[in-house]
PDB file of C-alpha atoms in Angstrom:
ATOM      1  CA  LYS A1334      86.896  81.018 126.098  1.00 85.00           C
ATOM      2  CA  HIS A1335      85.595  78.787 129.271  1.00 93.00           C
ATOM      3  CA  GLY A1336      82.736  77.655 126.797  1.00 93.00           C
ATOM      4  CA  LYS A1337      78.936  78.072 127.107  1.00 94.00           C
ATOM      5  CA  LEU A1338      77.036  78.611 130.565  1.00 97.00           C
ATOM      6  CA  MET A1339      75.368  75.705 131.925  1.00 97.00           C
ATOM      7  CA  VAL A1340      73.845  74.580 135.290  1.00 97.00           C
ATOM      8  CA  SER A1341      76.271  72.639 137.579  1.00 97.00           C
ATOM      9  CA  GLU A1342      75.696  68.698 138.023  1.00 96.00           C
ATOM     10  CA  ASN A1343      74.092  69.172 141.462  1.00 96.00           C
ATOM     11  CA  ALA A1344      71.582  71.781 139.858  1.00 95.00           C
ATOM     12  CA  ARG A1345      72.754  74.481 142.419  1.00 96.00           C
ATOM     13  CA  PHE A1346      75.090  76.644 140.536  1.00 97.00           C
ATOM     14  CA  LEU A1347      76.384  78.079 137.214  1.00 98.00           C
ATOM     15  CA  ARG A1348      79.474  77.218 135.194  1.00 98.00           C
ATOM     16  CA  HIS A1349      81.043  77.506 132.115  1.00 97.00           C
ATOM     17  CA  ALA A1350      81.468  74.119 129.900  1.00 96.00           C
ATOM     18  CA  GLU A1351      85.115  73.548 131.003  1.00 95.00           C
ATOM     19  CA  GLY A1352      83.983  73.745 134.583  1.00 96.00           C
ATOM     20  CA  THR A1353      84.973  77.442 135.802  1.00 96.00           C
ATOM     21  CA  PRO A1354      82.157  78.736 138.230  1.00 97.00           C
ATOM     22  CA  PHE A1355      80.045  81.514 137.002  1.00 98.00           C
ATOM     23  CA  CYS A1356      78.705  84.252 139.375  1.00 97.00           C
ATOM     24  CA  TRP A1357      75.986  86.237 137.695  1.00 97.00           C
ATOM     25  CA  LEU A1358      76.447  89.854 138.668  1.00 98.00           C
ATOM     26  CA  GLY A1359      74.121  91.918 136.668  1.00 97.00           C
ATOM     27  CA  ASP A1360      73.298  95.632 135.964  1.00 98.00           C
ATOM     28  CA  THR A1361      69.754  96.603 134.640  1.00 96.00           C
ATOM     29  CA  GLY A1362      70.251  98.526 131.663  1.00 97.00           C
ATOM     30  CA  TRP A1363      66.472  97.612 130.615  1.00 97.00           C
ATOM     31  CA  LEU A1364      66.561 100.049 127.379  1.00 98.00           C
ATOM     32  CA  LEU A1365      69.947  99.694 126.287  1.00 98.00           C
ATOM     33  CA  PHE A1366      68.677  98.886 122.757  1.00 98.00           C
ATOM     34  CA  GLN A1367      66.464 101.353 122.694  1.00 98.00           C
ATOM     35  CA  ARG A1368      68.079 104.574 124.096  1.00 98.00           C
ATOM     36  CA  MET A1369      71.878 104.137 123.573  1.00 98.00           C
ATOM     37  CA  THR A1370      73.778 105.337 120.834  1.00 97.00           C
ATOM     38  CA  ARG A1371      76.811 103.096 119.616  1.00 97.00           C
ATOM     39  CA  GLU A1372      79.233 105.336 121.338  1.00 97.00           C
ATOM     40  CA  GLU A1373      77.130 105.535 124.503  1.00 98.00           C
ATOM     41  CA  ALA A1374      76.810 101.721 124.537  1.00 98.00           C
ATOM     42  CA  LEU A1375      80.564 101.295 124.203  1.00 98.00           C
ATOM     43  CA  MET A1376      81.184 103.595 127.208  1.00 98.00           C
ATOM     44  CA  TYR A1377      78.358 101.937 129.369  1.00 98.00           C
ATOM     45  CA  VAL A1378      79.697  98.307 128.833  1.00 98.00           C
ATOM     46  CA  ALA A1379      83.343  99.342 129.279  1.00 98.00           C
ATOM     47  CA  ASN A1380      82.190 101.056 132.789  1.00 98.00           C
ATOM     48  CA  ARG A1381      80.168  98.124 134.020  1.00 98.00           C
ATOM     49  CA  GLN A1382      83.010  95.912 133.150  1.00 98.00           C
ATOM     50  CA  SER A1383      85.268  98.038 135.023  1.00 98.00           C
ATOM     51  CA  LYS A1384      83.376  97.877 138.006  1.00 98.00           C
ATOM     52  CA  GLY A1385      83.159  94.032 138.119  1.00 97.00           C
ATOM     53  CA  PHE A1386      79.694  93.343 136.382  1.00 98.00           C
ATOM     54  CA  ASN A1387      79.588  90.392 133.953  1.00 98.00           C
ATOM     55  CA  VAL A1388      75.651  90.568 132.851  1.00 98.00           C
ATOM     56  CA  ILE A1389      73.693  93.255 131.677  1.00 98.00           C
ATOM     57  CA  GLN A1390      70.044  92.717 131.871  1.00 98.00           C
ATOM     58  CA  CYS A1391      68.125  94.380 129.036  1.00 98.00           C
ATOM     59  CA  ILE A1392      64.854  94.414 127.019  1.00 98.00           C
ATOM     60  CA  LEU A1393      64.451  93.527 123.169  1.00 97.00           C
ATOM     61  CA  LEU A1394      60.943  94.906 122.970  1.00 94.00           C
ATOM     62  CA  GLN A1395      59.586  97.144 125.650  1.00 94.00           C
ATOM     63  CA  SER A1396      56.621  98.787 123.305  1.00 93.00           C
ATOM     64  CA  PHE A1397      55.421  97.541 119.978  1.00 91.00           C
ATOM     65  CA  ALA A1398      56.536 100.742 118.527  1.00 93.00           C
ATOM     66  CA  ASP A1399      60.080 100.348 119.808  1.00 94.00           C
ATOM     67  CA  ARG A1400      62.556 102.522 117.787  1.00 96.00           C
ATOM     68  CA  ASN A1401      66.546 102.980 118.803  1.00 97.00           C
ATOM     69  CA  ALA A1402      68.372 106.132 119.181  1.00 97.00           C
ATOM     70  CA  TYR A1403      68.832 106.501 115.518  1.00 96.00           C
ATOM     71  CA  GLY A1404      64.922 106.477 114.899  1.00 96.00           C
ATOM     72  CA  ASP A1405      64.979 102.786 113.265  1.00 96.00           C
ATOM     73  CA  GLU A1406      61.940 100.755 114.216  1.00 96.00           C
ATOM     74  CA  ALA A1407      62.026  97.259 115.240  1.00 96.00           C
ATOM     75  CA  PHE A1408      58.965  96.151 113.209  1.00 95.00           C
ATOM     76  CA  VAL A1409      56.871  96.842 110.219  1.00 95.00           C
ATOM     77  CA  ASP A1410      53.543  98.335 111.387  1.00 94.00           C
ATOM     78  CA  HIS A1411      54.046  97.326 114.776  1.00 91.00           C
ATOM     79  CA  ASP A1412      53.644  93.759 113.748  1.00 92.00           C
ATOM     80  CA  LEU A1413      55.960  91.320 115.640  1.00 91.00           C
ATOM     81  CA  THR A1414      55.895  88.821 112.838  1.00 90.00           C
ATOM     82  CA  ARG A1415      57.764  91.241 110.570  1.00 93.00           C
ATOM     83  CA  MET A1416      60.922  92.286 111.600  1.00 95.00           C
ATOM     84  CA  CYS A1417      62.029  95.555 110.103  1.00 96.00           C
ATOM     85  CA  ILE A1418      65.366  94.761 108.315  1.00 95.00           C
ATOM     86  CA  THR A1419      67.301  96.353 105.696  1.00 95.00           C
ATOM     87  CA  PRO A1420      70.111  95.051 103.482  1.00 93.00           C
ATOM     88  CA  GLY A1421      73.494  95.793 104.813  1.00 91.00           C
ATOM     89  CA  ASN A1422      74.622  97.020 108.366  1.00 91.00           C
ATOM     90  CA  ASP A1423      76.994  99.604 107.875  1.00 91.00           C
ATOM     91  CA  PRO A1424      76.707 102.133 110.801  1.00 88.00           C
ATOM     92  CA  GLU A1425      77.960 104.700 108.269  1.00 87.00           C
ATOM     93  CA  ARG A1426      75.090 104.259 106.010  1.00 90.00           C
ATOM     94  CA  PRO A1427      71.845 105.066 108.046  1.00 89.00           C
ATOM     95  CA  GLU A1428      69.954 103.489 105.203  1.00 90.00           C
ATOM     96  CA  ASP A1429      71.480 100.280 105.546  1.00 93.00           C
ATOM     97  CA  TYR A1430      71.853 100.166 109.422  1.00 96.00           C
ATOM     98  CA  ASP A1431      68.550  98.819 111.218  1.00 96.00           C
ATOM     99  CA  TYR A1432      67.245  98.284 114.830  1.00 97.00           C
ATOM    100  CA  TRP A1433      68.607  94.657 114.541  1.00 97.00           C
ATOM    101  CA  ASP A1434      71.827  95.746 113.257  1.00 97.00           C
ATOM    102  CA  HIS A1435      71.908  98.008 116.585  1.00 97.00           C
ATOM    103  CA  VAL A1436      71.214  94.871 118.463  1.00 98.00           C
ATOM    104  CA  ASP A1437      74.083  92.898 116.962  1.00 97.00           C
ATOM    105  CA  TYR A1438      76.495  96.039 117.387  1.00 97.00           C
ATOM    106  CA  ILE A1439      75.521  96.220 121.353  1.00 98.00           C
ATOM    107  CA  LEU A1440      76.067  92.420 121.623  1.00 98.00           C
ATOM    108  CA  ASP A1441      79.501  92.593 120.024  1.00 98.00           C
ATOM    109  CA  ALA A1442      80.577  95.208 122.237  1.00 98.00           C
ATOM    110  CA  ALA A1443      79.525  93.513 125.198  1.00 98.00           C
ATOM    111  CA  ALA A1444      81.375  90.409 123.975  1.00 97.00           C
ATOM    112  CA  ASP A1445      84.483  92.547 123.386  1.00 97.00           C
ATOM    113  CA  HIS A1446      84.346  93.031 127.326  1.00 97.00           C
ATOM    114  CA  HIS A1447      83.453  89.841 128.269  1.00 96.00           C
ATOM    115  CA  MET A1448      80.234  90.366 129.145  1.00 97.00           C
ATOM    116  CA  TYR A1449      76.646  88.418 128.628  1.00 98.00           C
ATOM    117  CA  LEU A1450      73.557  90.242 127.798  1.00 98.00           C
ATOM    118  CA  ALA A1451      70.525  88.719 129.811  1.00 98.00           C
ATOM    119  CA  ILE A1452      67.625  89.615 127.201  1.00 98.00           C
ATOM    120  CA  VAL A1453      64.062  89.784 127.793  1.00 98.00           C
ATOM    121  CA  PRO A1454      62.115  88.954 124.516  1.00 98.00           C
ATOM    122  CA  ILE A1455      59.070  90.930 125.406  1.00 97.00           C
ATOM    123  CA  TRP A1456      58.169  93.128 128.491  1.00 96.00           C
ATOM    124  CA  GLY A1457      55.347  91.691 130.373  1.00 96.00           C
ATOM    125  CA  GLN A1458      52.889  94.447 130.353  1.00 94.00           C
ATOM    126  CA  LEU A1459      52.400  94.015 126.494  1.00 93.00           C
ATOM    127  CA  VAL A1460      51.645  90.297 127.075  1.00 95.00           C
ATOM    128  CA  LYS A1461      49.347  91.310 129.892  1.00 92.00           C
ATOM    129  CA  ARG A1462      47.283  93.413 127.519  1.00 91.00           C
ATOM    130  CA  GLY A1463      45.906  90.595 125.674  1.00 86.00           C
ATOM    131  CA  ASN A1464      46.638  91.537 122.368  1.00 85.00           C
ATOM    132  CA  PHE A1465      49.664  89.527 121.900  1.00 91.00           C
ATOM    133  CA  THR A1466      48.338  85.756 120.525  1.00 94.00           C
ATOM    134  CA  GLU A1467      50.040  82.486 120.793  1.00 96.00           C
ATOM    135  CA  LYS A1468      50.410  82.335 116.993  1.00 96.00           C
ATOM    136  CA  ALA A1469      52.564  85.770 117.019  1.00 95.00           C
ATOM    137  CA  ALA A1470      54.357  84.550 120.127  1.00 97.00           C
ATOM    138  CA  GLU A1471      55.628  81.574 118.292  1.00 98.00           C
ATOM    139  CA  GLN A1472      56.461  83.094 115.116  1.00 97.00           C
ATOM    140  CA  TYR A1473      58.443  86.348 116.973  1.00 97.00           C
ATOM    141  CA  ALA A1474      60.330  83.741 119.310  1.00 98.00           C
ATOM    142  CA  ALA A1475      61.321  81.685 116.306  1.00 98.00           C
ATOM    143  CA  GLN A1476      62.782  84.837 114.548  1.00 97.00           C
ATOM    144  CA  ILE A1477      64.788  85.933 117.421  1.00 98.00           C
ATOM    145  CA  ALA A1478      66.212  82.741 118.320  1.00 98.00           C
ATOM    146  CA  GLN A1479      67.237  81.846 115.154  1.00 97.00           C
ATOM    147  CA  ARG A1480      68.898  85.346 114.594  1.00 97.00           C
ATOM    148  CA  PHE A1481      70.707  85.269 117.891  1.00 98.00           C
ATOM    149  CA  ARG A1482      71.287  81.440 118.421  1.00 97.00           C
ATOM    150  CA  ASN A1483      75.041  81.366 117.541  1.00 97.00           C
ATOM    151  CA  ARG A1484      75.941  84.496 119.735  1.00 97.00           C
ATOM    152  CA  PRO A1485      78.182  83.549 122.466  1.00 95.00           C
ATOM    153  CA  ASN A1486      77.236  85.918 124.952  1.00 98.00           C
ATOM    154  CA  ILE A1487      73.180  85.673 125.488  1.00 98.00           C
ATOM    155  CA  ILE A1488      71.082  84.469 128.621  1.00 98.00           C
ATOM    156  CA  TRP A1489      67.381  84.343 127.584  1.00 98.00           C
ATOM    157  CA  VAL A1490      64.911  86.074 130.345  1.00 98.00           C
ATOM    158  CA  ASN A1491      61.395  85.144 129.704  1.00 98.00           C
ATOM    159  CA  GLY A1492      58.876  87.089 131.275  1.00 97.00           C
ATOM    160  CA  GLY A1493      59.341  90.611 132.353  1.00 96.00           C
ATOM    161  CA  SER A1494      58.358  92.072 135.499  1.00 97.00           C
ATOM    162  CA  THR A1495      54.839  89.696 135.491  1.00 97.00           C
ATOM    163  CA  GLN A1496      53.242  86.858 137.203  1.00 96.00           C
ATOM    164  CA  GLY A1497      53.733  83.562 135.451  1.00 97.00           C
ATOM    165  CA  ASP A1498      49.784  82.651 135.557  1.00 97.00           C
ATOM    166  CA  MET A1499      49.086  85.883 133.593  1.00 95.00           C
ATOM    167  CA  ARG A1500      48.765  84.441 130.094  1.00 96.00           C
ATOM    168  CA  ALA A1501      50.560  81.647 131.120  1.00 97.00           C
ATOM    169  CA  GLU A1502      50.121  80.050 127.419  1.00 97.00           C
ATOM    170  CA  ILE A1503      52.178  83.013 125.743  1.00 97.00           C
ATOM    171  CA  TRP A1504      55.144  82.636 128.235  1.00 98.00           C
ATOM    172  CA  GLU A1505      55.172  78.857 127.812  1.00 98.00           C
ATOM    173  CA  THR A1506      54.994  79.483 124.103  1.00 98.00           C
ATOM    174  CA  LEU A1507      57.801  81.706 123.992  1.00 98.00           C
ATOM    175  CA  GLY A1508      59.967  79.794 126.182  1.00 98.00           C
ATOM    176  CA  ALA A1509      59.494  76.553 124.505  1.00 98.00           C
ATOM    177  CA  THR A1510      59.874  78.160 120.952  1.00 98.00           C
ATOM    178  CA  ILE A1511      63.043  79.773 121.842  1.00 98.00           C
ATOM    179  CA  LYS A1512      64.602  76.770 123.479  1.00 98.00           C
ATOM    180  CA  THR A1513      63.444  74.489 120.216  1.00 98.00           C
ATOM    181  CA  HIS A1514      65.405  76.867 117.943  1.00 98.00           C
ATOM    182  CA  ASP A1515      68.189  77.947 120.240  1.00 98.00           C
ATOM    183  CA  PRO A1516      69.009  74.942 122.751  1.00 97.00           C
ATOM    184  CA  ASN A1517      72.313  76.489 123.445  1.00 94.00           C
ATOM    185  CA  HIS A1518      71.559  79.333 125.756  1.00 98.00           C
ATOM    186  CA  LEU A1519      70.355  79.233 129.283  1.00 98.00           C
ATOM    187  CA  MET A1520      66.855  80.707 130.289  1.00 98.00           C
ATOM    188  CA  THR A1521      65.183  82.073 133.028  1.00 98.00           C
ATOM    189  CA  PHE A1522      62.029  83.719 133.830  1.00 98.00           C
ATOM    190  CA  HIS A1523      61.689  87.370 135.385  1.00 98.00           C
ATOM    191  CA  PRO A1524      58.870  87.308 137.765  1.00 98.00           C
ATOM    192  CA  PHE A1525      56.827  90.352 139.385  1.00 96.00           C
ATOM    193  CA  GLY A1526      58.317  91.552 142.726  1.00 95.00           C
ATOM    194  CA  ARG A1527      58.059  89.338 145.793  1.00 97.00           C
ATOM    195  CA  THR A1528      57.258  86.249 143.572  1.00 97.00           C
ATOM    196  CA  GLN A1529      59.495  83.622 141.972  1.00 98.00           C
ATOM    197  CA  SER A1530      59.545  81.439 138.786  1.00 98.00           C
ATOM    198  CA  SER A1531      59.532  78.336 140.505  1.00 97.00           C
ATOM    199  CA  THR A1532      55.696  78.968 141.442  1.00 98.00           C
ATOM    200  CA  TRP A1533      54.625  78.308 138.022  1.00 98.00           C
ATOM    201  CA  PHE A1534      57.308  76.826 135.969  1.00 98.00           C
ATOM    202  CA  THR A1535      59.025  74.089 137.939  1.00 96.00           C
ATOM    203  CA  ASN A1536      58.256  71.527 135.334  1.00 96.00           C
ATOM    204  CA  SER A1537      58.520  73.555 131.996  1.00 98.00           C
ATOM    205  CA  ALA A1538      61.310  72.194 130.107  1.00 97.00           C
ATOM    206  CA  TRP A1539      62.441  75.396 128.832  1.00 98.00           C
ATOM    207  CA  LEU A1540      63.607  76.872 132.213  1.00 98.00           C
ATOM    208  CA  ASP A1541      67.009  76.250 133.146  1.00 98.00           C
ATOM    209  CA  VAL A1542      67.409  78.669 136.249  1.00 97.00           C
ATOM    210  CA  HIS A1543      64.833  80.177 138.684  1.00 98.00           C
ATOM    211  CA  MET A1544      64.327  83.815 139.465  1.00 97.00           C
ATOM    212  CA  PHE A1545      63.340  85.565 142.376  1.00 97.00           C
ATOM    213  CA  THR A1546      62.525  89.162 142.419  1.00 95.00           C
ATOM    214  CA  SER A1547      62.774  90.764 145.812  1.00 92.00           C
TER     215      SER A1547
END
């Protein structure tokens, strides 16, 4: 109700569009989409809200073979350019309810509890392995940005416990592509321990907020 998140005029703080300050108090539920059922996700977001958290940090894709708690795969044949999507989204009809419907469900649950999801598109180890190309990164990023760009409670977290100079071209492609298709959400970069995003991405137009991992 306070409007979208943005960086303050002096570039030192976060605030809502209508001026209300925003203090990011996050919990790391990294495998929220992969491990939790609908009932568990509802219990979890309610619990986090009651303790004063307003952000949950989670990973959209930790492995190419990711499945959710119901056994639904994220991609066809582990190909990140082919999202595994079925017609319909009725939770009572397993044949209709897919991995991405489950992500939608959890986003809705978080929004109902006035919480943001800080979503890592792909964990760093998958990119470091070297079998994720710039072309695949661009296609993947475009798909997820277009699907989620109208959600009110997303913060994008590029990276994923990684150094920005490890496959830097991939991180730049992911960041720029998501920002092109979804300019409405803030984006940061989750670096490896004891490093900070400003080491690599100070001049990257897609990055709104720097992050330091202690």
